[in-house]
CSV table of C-alpha atoms in Angstrom, one decimal:
chain,number,residue,atom,x,y,z
R,1,GLN,CA,15.0,-13.4,5.0
R,2,ALA,CA,12.6,-10.9,5.1
R,3,GLU,CA,13.7,-9.3,1.8
R,4,PHE,CA,11.6,-11.8,-0.5
R,5,ASP,CA,8.2,-13.2,-0.5
R,6,GLY,CA,6.8,-16.7,-0.1
R,7,ARG,CA,7.9,-17.0,-3.6
R,8,GLY,CA,11.3,-15.8,-3.0
R,9,ARG,CA,10.9,-12.7,-5.0
R,10,PRO,CA,13.5,-10.0,-3.8
R,11,GLY,CA,11.6,-6.6,-2.2
R,12,VAL,CA,12.2,-3.5,-0.7
R,13,SER,CA,10.1,-1.5,2.1
R,14,LEU,CA,8.0,1.5,0.9
R,15,PHE,CA,6.1,1.8,4.1
R,16,LEU,CA,6.4,0.9,7.5
R,17,SER,CA,3.9,2.1,10.2
R,18,GLY,CA,3.7,0.4,13.8
R,19,GLU,CA,2.4,1.8,17.1
R,20,VAL,CA,2.1,0.7,21.1
R,21,VAL,CA,-1.5,0.0,22.4
R,22,ASP,CA,-2.7,2.8,24.6
R,23,GLU,CA,-3.5,0.3,27.4
R,24,ALA,CA,-0.7,-1.7,26.5
R,25,PRO,CA,1.4,-2.7,29.8
R,26,SER,CA,5.2,-1.9,30.1
R,27,LEU,CA,6.8,-4.9,29.3
R,28,GLU,CA,10.0,-6.1,31.2
R,29,SER,CA,13.3,-6.9,30.3
R,30,GLY,CA,13.4,-10.5,29.7
R,31,CYS,CA,9.7,-11.0,29.2
R,32,GLY,CA,7.9,-13.6,26.7
R,33,ILE,CA,6.2,-12.1,23.7
R,34,GLU,CA,4.6,-13.5,21.2
R,35,ILE,CA,4.7,-12.2,17.5
R,36,SER,CA,1.9,-12.5,14.9
R,37,THR,CA,2.2,-11.8,11.2
R,38,ARG,CA,0.2,-12.4,8.0
R,39,LEU,CA,0.0,-11.6,4.6
R,40,LEU,CA,-2.7,-9.1,4.5
R,41,LYS,CA,-2.7,-9.0,0.4
R,42,GLY,CA,0.2,-9.8,-2.0
R,43,GLY,CA,0.0,-9.3,-5.6
R,44,ARG,CA,2.1,-9.5,-8.6
R,45,THR,CA,4.5,-6.2,-7.6
R,46,LEU,CA,3.2,-5.2,-4.0
R,47,ALA,CA,2.4,-7.0,-0.6
R,48,TRP,CA,0.9,-5.5,2.5
R,49,LEU,CA,1.7,-7.6,5.7
R,50,ALA,CA,0.2,-7.0,9.3
R,51,CYS,CA,2.5,-8.0,12.7
R,52,GLU,CA,0.6,-7.9,16.1
R,53,VAL,CA,2.9,-8.2,19.4
R,54,TYR,CA,1.1,-10.3,22.6
R,55,ALA,CA,2.8,-10.3,26.3
R,56,ASP,CA,0.7,-12.8,28.3
R,57,GLY,CA,-1.6,-13.0,25.7
R,58,GLU,CA,-2.5,-9.2,25.8
R,59,LEU,CA,-1.8,-7.0,22.4
R,60,VAL,CA,0.8,-4.5,23.0
R,61,ALA,CA,1.6,-3.3,19.7
R,62,ARG,CA,0.8,-3.6,15.7
R,63,ALA,CA,2.5,-2.8,12.8
R,64,ARG,CA,1.8,-2.5,8.9
R,65,HIS,CA,4.2,-2.9,6.5
R,66,ALA,CA,4.0,-2.2,2.5
R,67,LYS,CA,6.8,-3.9,0.3
R,68,PHE,CA,7.6,-3.4,-3.5
R,69,LEU,CA,8.2,-6.9,-4.8
R,70,LYS,CA,10.8,-6.8,-7.7
R,71,ILE,CA,10.3,-9.3,-10.5
R,72,ASP,CA,12.8,-10.1,-12.7
R,73,PRO,CA,12.0,-11.6,-15.9
R,74,LEU,CA,14.2,-14.6,-15.2
R,75,HIS,CA,13.0,-15.3,-11.4
R,76,ASP,CA,10.6,-17.9,-12.0
R,77,LEU,CA,13.0,-19.4,-14.4
R,78,LEU,CA,15.5,-19.6,-12.0
R,79,VAL,CA,13.8,-20.1,-8.7
R,80,HIS,CA,10.9,-22.5,-9.6
R,81,SER,CA,12.9,-24.9,-11.8
R,82,PRO,CA,15.5,-27.6,-11.2
R,83,LEU,CA,17.7,-25.2,-11.6
R,84,HIS,CA,17.0,-23.8,-8.6
R,85,ASN,CA,17.2,-26.8,-6.7
R,86,ALA,CA,20.5,-28.0,-7.7
R,87,ALA,CA,21.8,-24.6,-6.9
R,88,LEU,CA,21.0,-24.4,-2.8
R,89,PRO,CA,23.4,-27.0,-2.0
R,90,ILE,CA,26.0,-24.6,-3.6
R,91,LEU,CA,24.2,-21.3,-2.2
R,92,SER,CA,24.2,-22.8,1.3
R,93,ARG,CA,27.9,-23.3,1.4
R,94,TYR,CA,28.8,-19.9,-0.1
R,95,TYR,CA,26.4,-18.0,2.4
R,96,ALA,CA,27.9,-20.3,5.4
R,97,SER,CA,31.6,-19.5,4.7
R,98,LEU,CA,30.8,-15.5,4.7
R,99,GLU,CA,32.0,-13.8,7.7
R,100,PRO,CA,29.3,-12.7,9.9
R,101,HIS,CA,27.7,-8.8,9.3
R,102,PRO,CA,30.2,-6.7,11.5
R,103,TYR,CA,26.7,-5.0,13.4
R,104,VAL,CA,25.3,-8.8,14.5
R,105,GLY,CA,26.5,-9.2,18.1
R,106,ASP,CA,26.0,-7.6,21.7
R,107,ASP,CA,28.0,-4.7,21.5
R,108,THR,CA,26.7,-2.9,18.7
R,109,CYS,CA,25.0,0.7,19.2
R,110,LEU,CA,24.1,3.3,17.0
R,111,ASP,CA,27.5,5.4,17.2
R,112,ALA,CA,28.9,2.7,15.9
R,113,ILE,CA,26.6,1.2,13.1
R,114,PHE,CA,25.8,4.6,11.8
R,115,LYS,CA,28.6,7.5,13.3
R,116,PRO,CA,25.7,10.6,13.6
R,117,ARG,CA,27.4,14.0,13.7
R,118,ARG,CA,24.9,16.3,15.2
R,119,ILE,CA,24.4,19.5,13.5
R,120,GLN,CA,22.2,21.2,15.1
R,121,GLU,CA,20.2,20.0,18.8
R,122,ASN,CA,17.4,18.5,16.8
R,123,ALA,CA,19.6,17.2,13.9
R,124,PHE,CA,21.9,14.6,13.0
R,125,GLU,CA,23.9,13.3,9.8
R,126,VAL,CA,24.9,10.3,8.8
R,127,ASP,CA,26.8,8.7,5.8
R,128,ILE,CA,24.5,6.0,4.1
R,129,THR,CA,27.0,3.1,3.2
R,130,ASN,CA,26.1,-0.2,1.5
R,131,ASP,CA,25.8,-1.7,5.3
R,132,HIS,CA,22.8,0.5,5.7
R,133,CYS,CA,21.2,-0.4,2.4
R,134,ASN,CA,18.8,-3.2,1.4
R,135,GLY,CA,19.6,-5.7,-1.3
R,136,LEU,CA,18.2,-3.3,-4.0
R,137,GLY,CA,20.2,-0.6,-3.0
R,138,GLY,CA,18.3,1.8,-1.1
R,139,LEU,CA,18.1,2.5,3.2
R,140,HIS,CA,16.7,-0.4,4.5
R,141,GLY,CA,13.3,-0.3,6.4
R,142,GLY,CA,15.1,-1.2,9.3
R,143,ALA,CA,17.9,1.4,9.6
R,144,ALA,CA,15.9,4.3,8.6
R,145,CYS,CA,13.1,3.1,11.9
R,146,ILE,CA,16.5,2.9,13.9
R,147,LEU,CA,17.4,6.2,12.7
R,148,ALA,CA,14.1,8.4,13.3
R,149,GLU,CA,13.8,6.3,17.0
R,150,HIS,CA,17.3,7.8,17.6
R,151,ALA,CA,16.1,11.3,16.6
R,152,ALA,CA,13.0,11.2,18.4
R,153,GLY,CA,15.1,11.5,21.4
R,154,ASP,CA,14.1,10.6,25.1
R,155,ASP,CA,15.4,7.9,25.6
R,156,LYS,CA,12.4,5.6,25.1
R,157,PRO,CA,10.8,3.9,22.7
R,158,LEU,CA,7.9,5.8,20.6
R,159,ALA,CA,4.6,5.2,20.5
R,160,ALA,CA,3.8,5.5,16.9
R,161,MET,CA,6.1,5.6,14.1
R,162,HIS,CA,5.1,5.7,10.1
R,163,VAL,CA,8.0,5.6,7.6
R,164,SER,CA,8.1,6.2,4.6
R,165,LEU,CA,10.5,5.3,1.9
R,166,MET,CA,9.2,6.3,-1.3
R,167,ARG,CA,12.3,8.2,-2.2
R,168,GLY,CA,14.9,6.0,-0.7
R,169,LEU,CA,18.8,6.9,-0.2
R,170,ARG,CA,21.3,5.2,-1.7
R,171,ALA,CA,24.9,4.3,-0.4
R,172,GLY,CA,27.1,7.5,-0.8
R,173,ALA,CA,24.2,9.7,0.6
R,174,VAL,CA,24.4,11.9,3.3
R,175,ALA,CA,20.9,11.8,5.2
R,176,ARG,CA,19.7,14.6,7.6
R,177,VAL,CA,18.2,13.1,10.2
R,178,SER,CA,15.9,15.6,12.2
R,179,GLN,CA,13.1,16.4,14.6
R,180,GLU,CA,10.3,19.0,15.1
R,181,ALA,CA,7.0,19.1,16.8
R,182,GLY,CA,7.2,15.3,17.4
R,183,ARG,CA,7.9,14.7,13.7
R,184,VAL,CA,11.2,12.9,12.6
R,185,SER,CA,12.4,13.5,8.5
R,186,ILE,CA,15.1,11.7,7.0
R,187,VAL,CA,16.6,13.4,3.8
R,188,ASP,CA,19.3,13.4,1.2
R,189,GLY,CA,21.6,16.0,2.7
R,190,ALA,CA,22.6,17.2,-0.5
R,191,THR,CA,19.3,18.1,-1.9
R,192,GLY,CA,16.8,18.5,1.3
């Protein structure tokens, strides 16, 4: 559950950054990779994480992630008490009874998930829905990365990506995604 830290606190992405190592070999479909993650620093409201991806023992990519950890005053009472342990079986049954998310599966693609509308040669718009948002209602960091990579074009992964979500979009907004001179921006189409 990426939206929660080790103490079960919900959080949202503030910043995501990733890059392919310059001398990294290209990866073939089906090759084995190893992903190493670590907490660089975790505080009361912020956490900084690092990730490294290896193929055949060789570093091929690295990433950084900053998260805001929303702390509700009742969090520790509910999560770190006998109340929490008693509720786990009930919550497990509830989540097991839910239908899978419509975007889970092999036949998903950008058009089905976001339904982008081309507005210029280098720009498109997307209606942000609850399905694109994190647990606190803002555009999910992973969704922002997918949109940025799509806007960059060239049908190949970006060599580096830096996504700031400090002014996150909410459900109901229209995101305008554009690319100019190698820089992708995702802004609120109504104000942006």
